[in-house]
Coordinates of C-alpha atoms and ligand atoms in Angstrom, one line a residue:
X1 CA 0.0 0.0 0.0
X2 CA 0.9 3.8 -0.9
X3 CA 2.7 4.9 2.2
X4 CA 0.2 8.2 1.7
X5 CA -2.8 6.0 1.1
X6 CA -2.1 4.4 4.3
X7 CA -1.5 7.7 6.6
X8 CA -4.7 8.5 5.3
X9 CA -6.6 5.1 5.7
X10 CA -5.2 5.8 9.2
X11 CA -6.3 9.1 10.0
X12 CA -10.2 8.4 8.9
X13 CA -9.8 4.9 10.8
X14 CA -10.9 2.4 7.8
X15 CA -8.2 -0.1 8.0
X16 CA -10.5 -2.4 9.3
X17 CA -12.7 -2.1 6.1
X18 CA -10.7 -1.9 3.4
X19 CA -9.2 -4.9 1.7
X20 CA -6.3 -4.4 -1.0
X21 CA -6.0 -6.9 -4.4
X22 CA -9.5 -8.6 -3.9
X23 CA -9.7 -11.8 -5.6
X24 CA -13.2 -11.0 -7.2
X25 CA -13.4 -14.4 -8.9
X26 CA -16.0 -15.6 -6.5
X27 CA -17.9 -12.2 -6.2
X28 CA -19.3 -12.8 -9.9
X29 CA -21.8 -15.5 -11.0
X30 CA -20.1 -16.1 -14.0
X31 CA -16.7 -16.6 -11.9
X32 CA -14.3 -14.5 -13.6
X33 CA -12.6 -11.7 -13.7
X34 CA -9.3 -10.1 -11.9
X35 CA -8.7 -8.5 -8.5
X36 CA -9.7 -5.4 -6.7
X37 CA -7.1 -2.7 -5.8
X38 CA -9.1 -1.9 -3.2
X39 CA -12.3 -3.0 -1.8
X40 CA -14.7 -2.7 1.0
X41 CA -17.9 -3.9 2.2
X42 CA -19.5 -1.0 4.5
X43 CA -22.2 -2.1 6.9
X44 CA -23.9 1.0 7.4
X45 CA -24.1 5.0 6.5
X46 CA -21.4 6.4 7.8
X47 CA -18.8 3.5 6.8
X48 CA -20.4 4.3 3.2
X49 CA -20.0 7.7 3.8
X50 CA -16.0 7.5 4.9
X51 CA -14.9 5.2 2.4
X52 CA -16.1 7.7 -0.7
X53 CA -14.5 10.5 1.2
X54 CA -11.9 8.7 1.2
X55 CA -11.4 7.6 -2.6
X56 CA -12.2 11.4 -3.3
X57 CA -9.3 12.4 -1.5
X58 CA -7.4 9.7 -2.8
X59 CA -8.4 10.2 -6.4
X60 CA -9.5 6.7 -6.4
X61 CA -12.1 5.7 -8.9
X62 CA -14.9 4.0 -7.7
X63 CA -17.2 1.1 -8.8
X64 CA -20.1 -0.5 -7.0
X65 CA -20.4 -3.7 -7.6
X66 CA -24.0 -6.0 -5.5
X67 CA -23.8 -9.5 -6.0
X68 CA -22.4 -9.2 -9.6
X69 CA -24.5 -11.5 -11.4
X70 CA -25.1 -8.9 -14.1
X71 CA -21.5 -8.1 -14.2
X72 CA -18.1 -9.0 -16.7
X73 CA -15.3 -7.7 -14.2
X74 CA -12.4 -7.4 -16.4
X75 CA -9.3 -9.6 -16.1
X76 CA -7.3 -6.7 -15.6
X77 CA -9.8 -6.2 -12.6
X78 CA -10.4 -2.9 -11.3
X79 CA -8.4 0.3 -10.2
X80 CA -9.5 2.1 -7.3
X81 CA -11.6 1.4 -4.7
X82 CA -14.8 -1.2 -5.4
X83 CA -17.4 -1.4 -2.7
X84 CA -19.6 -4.1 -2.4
X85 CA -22.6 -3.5 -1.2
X86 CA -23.3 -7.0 0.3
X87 CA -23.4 -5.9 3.7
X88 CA -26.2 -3.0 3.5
X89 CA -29.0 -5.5 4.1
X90 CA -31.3 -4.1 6.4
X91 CA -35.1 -3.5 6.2
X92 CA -37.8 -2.1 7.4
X93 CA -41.9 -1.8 6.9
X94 CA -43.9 1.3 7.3
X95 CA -47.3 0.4 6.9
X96 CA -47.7 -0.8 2.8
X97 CA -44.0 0.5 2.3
X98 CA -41.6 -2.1 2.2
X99 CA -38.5 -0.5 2.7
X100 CA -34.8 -2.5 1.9
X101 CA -31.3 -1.2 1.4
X102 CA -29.7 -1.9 -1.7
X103 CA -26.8 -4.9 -0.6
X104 CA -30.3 -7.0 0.2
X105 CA -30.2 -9.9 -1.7
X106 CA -33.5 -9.6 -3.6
X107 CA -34.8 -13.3 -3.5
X108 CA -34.2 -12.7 0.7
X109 CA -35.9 -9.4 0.4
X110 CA -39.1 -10.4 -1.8
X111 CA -39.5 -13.8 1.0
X112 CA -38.7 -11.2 4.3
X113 CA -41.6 -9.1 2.5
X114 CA -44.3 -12.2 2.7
X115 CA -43.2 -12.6 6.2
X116 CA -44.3 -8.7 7.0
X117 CA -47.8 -9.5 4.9
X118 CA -46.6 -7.9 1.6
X119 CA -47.0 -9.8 -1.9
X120 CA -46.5 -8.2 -5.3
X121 CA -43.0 -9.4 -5.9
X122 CA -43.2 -12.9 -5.8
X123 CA -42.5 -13.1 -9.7
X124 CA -39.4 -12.3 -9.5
X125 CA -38.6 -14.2 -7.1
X126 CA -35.2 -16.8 -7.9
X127 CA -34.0 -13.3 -9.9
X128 CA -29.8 -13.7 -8.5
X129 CA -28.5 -10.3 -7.3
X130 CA -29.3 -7.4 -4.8
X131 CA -31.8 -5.3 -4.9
X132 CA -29.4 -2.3 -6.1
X133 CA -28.9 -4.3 -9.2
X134 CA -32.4 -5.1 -10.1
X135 CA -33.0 -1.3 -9.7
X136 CA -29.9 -0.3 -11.6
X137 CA -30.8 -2.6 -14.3
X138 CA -34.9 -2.6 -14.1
X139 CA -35.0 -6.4 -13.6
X140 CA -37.8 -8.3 -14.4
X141 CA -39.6 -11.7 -15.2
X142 CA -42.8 -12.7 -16.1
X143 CA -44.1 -9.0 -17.3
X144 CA -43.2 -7.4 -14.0
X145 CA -40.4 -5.3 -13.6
X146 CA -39.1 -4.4 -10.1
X147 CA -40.1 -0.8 -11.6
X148 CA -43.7 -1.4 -11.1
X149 CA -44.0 -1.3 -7.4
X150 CA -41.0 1.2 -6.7
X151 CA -42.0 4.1 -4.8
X152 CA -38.8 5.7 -4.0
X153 CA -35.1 5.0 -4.0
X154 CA -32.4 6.8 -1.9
X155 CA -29.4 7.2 -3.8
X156 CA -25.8 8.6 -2.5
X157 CA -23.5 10.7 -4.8
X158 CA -20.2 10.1 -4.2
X159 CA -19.6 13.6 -2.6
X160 CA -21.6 11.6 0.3
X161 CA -24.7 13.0 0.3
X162 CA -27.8 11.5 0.2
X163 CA -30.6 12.0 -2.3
X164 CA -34.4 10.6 -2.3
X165 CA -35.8 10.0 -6.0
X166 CA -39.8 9.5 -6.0
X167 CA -40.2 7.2 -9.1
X168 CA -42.5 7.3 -11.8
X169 CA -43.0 4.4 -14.5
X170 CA -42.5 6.8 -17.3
X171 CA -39.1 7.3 -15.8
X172 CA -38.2 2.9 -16.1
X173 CA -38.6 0.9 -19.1
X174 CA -36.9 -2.6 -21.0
X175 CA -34.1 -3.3 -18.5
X176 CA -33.2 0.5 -17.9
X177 CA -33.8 3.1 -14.9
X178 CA -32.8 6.8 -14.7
X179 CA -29.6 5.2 -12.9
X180 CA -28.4 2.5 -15.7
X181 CA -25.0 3.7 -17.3
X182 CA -24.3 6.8 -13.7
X183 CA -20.9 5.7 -12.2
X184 CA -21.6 8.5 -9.7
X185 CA -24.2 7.2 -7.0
X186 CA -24.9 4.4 -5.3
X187 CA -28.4 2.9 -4.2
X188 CA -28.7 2.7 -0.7
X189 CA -32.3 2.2 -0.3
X190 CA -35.6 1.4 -2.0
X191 CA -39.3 1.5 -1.2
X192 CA -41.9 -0.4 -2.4
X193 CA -45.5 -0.1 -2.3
X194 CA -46.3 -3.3 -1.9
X195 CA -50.2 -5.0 -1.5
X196 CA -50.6 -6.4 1.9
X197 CA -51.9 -9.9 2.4
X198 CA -53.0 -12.4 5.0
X199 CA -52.7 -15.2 2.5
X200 CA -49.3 -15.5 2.7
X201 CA -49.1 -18.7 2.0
X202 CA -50.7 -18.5 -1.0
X203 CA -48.0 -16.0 -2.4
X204 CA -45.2 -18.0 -0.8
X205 CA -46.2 -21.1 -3.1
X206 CA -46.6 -18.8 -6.1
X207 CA -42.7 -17.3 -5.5
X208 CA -41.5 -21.1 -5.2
X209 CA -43.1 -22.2 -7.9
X210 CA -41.4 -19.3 -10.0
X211 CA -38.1 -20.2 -8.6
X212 CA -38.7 -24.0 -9.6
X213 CA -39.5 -23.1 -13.2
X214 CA -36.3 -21.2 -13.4
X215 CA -34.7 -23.9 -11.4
X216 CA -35.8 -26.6 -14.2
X217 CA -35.2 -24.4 -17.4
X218 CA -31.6 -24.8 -16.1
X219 CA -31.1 -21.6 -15.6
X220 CA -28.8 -21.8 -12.1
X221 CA -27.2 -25.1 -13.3
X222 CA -23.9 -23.6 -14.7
X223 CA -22.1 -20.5 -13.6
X224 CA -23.3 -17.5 -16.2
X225 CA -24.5 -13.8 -16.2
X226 CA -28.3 -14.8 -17.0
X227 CA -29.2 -13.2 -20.3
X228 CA -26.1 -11.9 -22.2
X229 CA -28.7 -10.0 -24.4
X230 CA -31.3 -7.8 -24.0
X231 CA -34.6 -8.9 -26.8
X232 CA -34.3 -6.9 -29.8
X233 CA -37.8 -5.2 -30.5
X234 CA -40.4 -8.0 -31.4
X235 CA -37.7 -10.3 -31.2
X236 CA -35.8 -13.0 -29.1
X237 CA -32.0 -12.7 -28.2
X238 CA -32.1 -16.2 -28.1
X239 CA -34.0 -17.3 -31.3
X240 CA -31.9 -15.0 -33.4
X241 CA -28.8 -16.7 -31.7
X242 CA -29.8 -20.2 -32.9
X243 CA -31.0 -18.9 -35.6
X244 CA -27.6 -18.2 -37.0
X245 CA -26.0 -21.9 -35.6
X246 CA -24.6 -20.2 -32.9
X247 CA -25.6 -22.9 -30.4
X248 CA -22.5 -25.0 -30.4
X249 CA -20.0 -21.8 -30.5
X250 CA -17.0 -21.0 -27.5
X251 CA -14.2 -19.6 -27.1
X252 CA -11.6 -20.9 -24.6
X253 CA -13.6 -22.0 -21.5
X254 CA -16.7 -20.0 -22.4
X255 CA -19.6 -21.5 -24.1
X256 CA -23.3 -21.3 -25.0
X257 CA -26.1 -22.2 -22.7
X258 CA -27.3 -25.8 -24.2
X259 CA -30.6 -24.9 -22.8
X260 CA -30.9 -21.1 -23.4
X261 CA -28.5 -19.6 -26.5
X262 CA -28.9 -16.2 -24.8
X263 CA -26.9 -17.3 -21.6
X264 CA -23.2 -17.8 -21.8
X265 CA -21.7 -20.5 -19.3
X266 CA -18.3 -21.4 -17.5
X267 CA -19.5 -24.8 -17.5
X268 CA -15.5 -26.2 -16.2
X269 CA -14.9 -22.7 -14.2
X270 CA -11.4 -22.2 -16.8
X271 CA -13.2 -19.4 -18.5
X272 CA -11.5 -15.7 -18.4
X273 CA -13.8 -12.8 -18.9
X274 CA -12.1 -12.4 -22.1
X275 CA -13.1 -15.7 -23.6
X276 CA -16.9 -14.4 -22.5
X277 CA -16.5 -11.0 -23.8
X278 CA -14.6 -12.9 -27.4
X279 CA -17.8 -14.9 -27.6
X280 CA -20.2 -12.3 -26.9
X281 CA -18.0 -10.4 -30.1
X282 CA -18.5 -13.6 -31.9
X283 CA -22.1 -13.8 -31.4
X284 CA -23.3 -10.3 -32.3
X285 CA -21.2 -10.0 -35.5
X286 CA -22.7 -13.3 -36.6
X287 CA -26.0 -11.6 -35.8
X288 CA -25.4 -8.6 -37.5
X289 CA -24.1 -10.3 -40.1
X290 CA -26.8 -13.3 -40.9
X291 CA -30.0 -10.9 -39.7
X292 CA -28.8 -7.3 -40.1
X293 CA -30.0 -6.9 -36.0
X294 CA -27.9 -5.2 -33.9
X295 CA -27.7 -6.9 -30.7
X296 CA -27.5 -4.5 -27.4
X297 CA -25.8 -6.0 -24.1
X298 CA -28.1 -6.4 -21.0
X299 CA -24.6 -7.3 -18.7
X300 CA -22.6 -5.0 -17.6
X301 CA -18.9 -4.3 -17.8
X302 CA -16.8 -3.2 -15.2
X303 CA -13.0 -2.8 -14.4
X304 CA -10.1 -2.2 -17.0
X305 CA -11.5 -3.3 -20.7
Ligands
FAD401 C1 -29.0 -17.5 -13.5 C2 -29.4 -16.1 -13.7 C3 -30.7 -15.7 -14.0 C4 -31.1 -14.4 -14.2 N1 -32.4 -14.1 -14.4 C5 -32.8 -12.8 -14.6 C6 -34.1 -12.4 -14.9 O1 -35.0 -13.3 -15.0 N2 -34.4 -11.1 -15.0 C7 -33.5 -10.1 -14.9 O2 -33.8 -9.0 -15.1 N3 -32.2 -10.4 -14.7 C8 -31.8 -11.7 -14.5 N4 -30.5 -12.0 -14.2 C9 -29.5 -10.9 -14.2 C10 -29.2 -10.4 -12.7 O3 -29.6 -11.4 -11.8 C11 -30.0 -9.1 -12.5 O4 -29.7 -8.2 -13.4 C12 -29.7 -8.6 -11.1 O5 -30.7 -7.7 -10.7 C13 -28.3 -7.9 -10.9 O6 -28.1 -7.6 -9.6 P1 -26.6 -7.7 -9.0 O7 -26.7 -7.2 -7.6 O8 -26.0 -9.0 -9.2 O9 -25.9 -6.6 -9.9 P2 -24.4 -6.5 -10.2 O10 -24.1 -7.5 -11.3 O11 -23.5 -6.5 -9.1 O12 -24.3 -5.1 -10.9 C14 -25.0 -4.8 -12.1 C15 -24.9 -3.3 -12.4 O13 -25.5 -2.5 -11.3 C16 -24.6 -1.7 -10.6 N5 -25.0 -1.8 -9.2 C17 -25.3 -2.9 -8.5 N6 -25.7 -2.5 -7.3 C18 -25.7 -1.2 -7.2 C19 -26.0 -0.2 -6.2 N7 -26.4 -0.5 -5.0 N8 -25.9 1.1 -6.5 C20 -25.5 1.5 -7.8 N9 -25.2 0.6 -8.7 C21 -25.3 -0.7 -8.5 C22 -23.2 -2.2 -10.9 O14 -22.3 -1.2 -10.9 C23 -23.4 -2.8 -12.3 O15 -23.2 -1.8 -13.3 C24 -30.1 -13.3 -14.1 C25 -28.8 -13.7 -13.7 C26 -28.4 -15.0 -13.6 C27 -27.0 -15.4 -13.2

């Protein structure tokens, strides 16, 4: 470490949080991808709040990653300081409002909400990832976007101040929020106006049964990014993918989904993130090629490309 990084780490007291060259392998779905030069995990507000004052004064760029299973973390990995926001879990309910910081892994969050007498999530349930990222990215299944029951969603900038954005649909559509693409913020928080319920049970069943669909498409049975693609207009990523004999293609460790061309997999864990990001090349030149359809990425990429 920088012997001025480290006077500094020690005058704001974050030793204890930050953790130098990360191995992010296993903070990725896909598991890929190089180290951290610095990361952290901050529990609450203030350790937030310290670590970004702390990469301002250090110059350090900063990139947020949740649980990074719509992320391709660069081999190179990433300069600067990444926090993870795995650790800013906490919820709470006012009345309808189902309230959950943005580390909250959204499956726990969507069951934790049927426990306080609050459905309208349960579709997504089984969706991998925090609840940060589903906002970030507008996740969805099943005709429901996480967008349609957002209320509000407390962002910080990374000057450290916090920011409360009342949402509106108009504001959300196909995978994208008014956050996709900012490197400047971070979601800490997000209400939803949920629809309470005493049949929990009932709604329980109906987010199991979703998960077990998912579950048997084979969807969780190899490590991968979920959908590499987003759906072209009136289209299917994956269709058009097989539609060009894609199916069968890799490159190095990185291959096709047998079940779903739209996913790629690390089926033997030897992939790099620059076999995945080669084969995602590979695969929308051949589709631009064979179908004149220009194919837009739904994954994200972070670190040194
Ligand atoms: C098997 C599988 C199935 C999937 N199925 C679906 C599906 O049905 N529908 C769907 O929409 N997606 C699906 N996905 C994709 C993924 O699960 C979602 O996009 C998820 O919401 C991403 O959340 P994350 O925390 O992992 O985000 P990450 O991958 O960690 O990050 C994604 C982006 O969001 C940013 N980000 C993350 N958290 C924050 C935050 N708190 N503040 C600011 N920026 C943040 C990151 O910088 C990055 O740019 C699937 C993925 C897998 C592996």
């Amino acid at each position: 470490m920088h012997t001025n990084v480290r006077n500094s780490i020690e005058k704001i007291n974050l030793e204890h949080l930050l953790l130098e060259n990360l191995n992010l392998k296993d903070h990725t779905s896909i598991h890929c991808g190089g180290n951290a030069q610095y990361a952290a995990y901050p529990t609450d507000f203030e350790e937030l709040r310290m670590l970004l004052t702390f990469a301002q004064e250090q110059n350090l760029e900063i990139t947020i990653l949740g649980g990074g299973t719509n992320t391709l973390i660069s081999d190179q990995g990433i300069a600067g300081l990444t926090i993870i926001t795995t650790h800013l879990a906490r919820r709470h309910v006012q009345g309808e409002m189902y309230c959950v910081r943005g580390g909250c892994p959204l499956d726990k969050a969507i069951s934790q909400a049927i426990d306080d007498g609050l459905g309208g999530l349960e579709l997504l349930g089984g969706i991998p990832g925090t609840v940060g990222g589903a906002v970030y990215g507008n996740s969805g299944a099943y005709d429901v976007q996480i967008s349609d029951l957002l209320y509000y969603v407390d962002y910080m900038t990374f000057d450290g101040k916090l920011h409360r954005m009342q949402t509106h649909l108009d504001d959300f559509s196909y995978r994208r929020s008014p956050f996709t693409g900012r490197k400047d913020i971070i979601i800490y928080e997000a209400g939803f106006r949920l629809r309470p319920t005493t049949q929990t049970s009932e709604v329980r069943t109906r987010k199991d049964e979703v998960k077990q669909i998912r579950k048997q498409k084979g969807l969780y049975d190899y490590p991968s990014l979920g959908s590499i693609f987003k759906n072209p207009p009136n289209n299917k990523a994956a269709a058009l993918i097989e539609s060009c004999d894609l199916k069968s293609a890799s490159v190095g460790g990185a291959s096709i989904n047998p079940s779903h061309a739209n996913i790629i997999v690390n089926t033997e864990g030897k992939a790099t993130s620059s076999d995945v990001k080669a084969l995602i090349d590979l695969i929308k030149q051949t589709v631009q090629d064979k179908t004149q359809i220009t194919l837009e990425e739904e994954i994200k990429y972070i670190g040194r490309w």
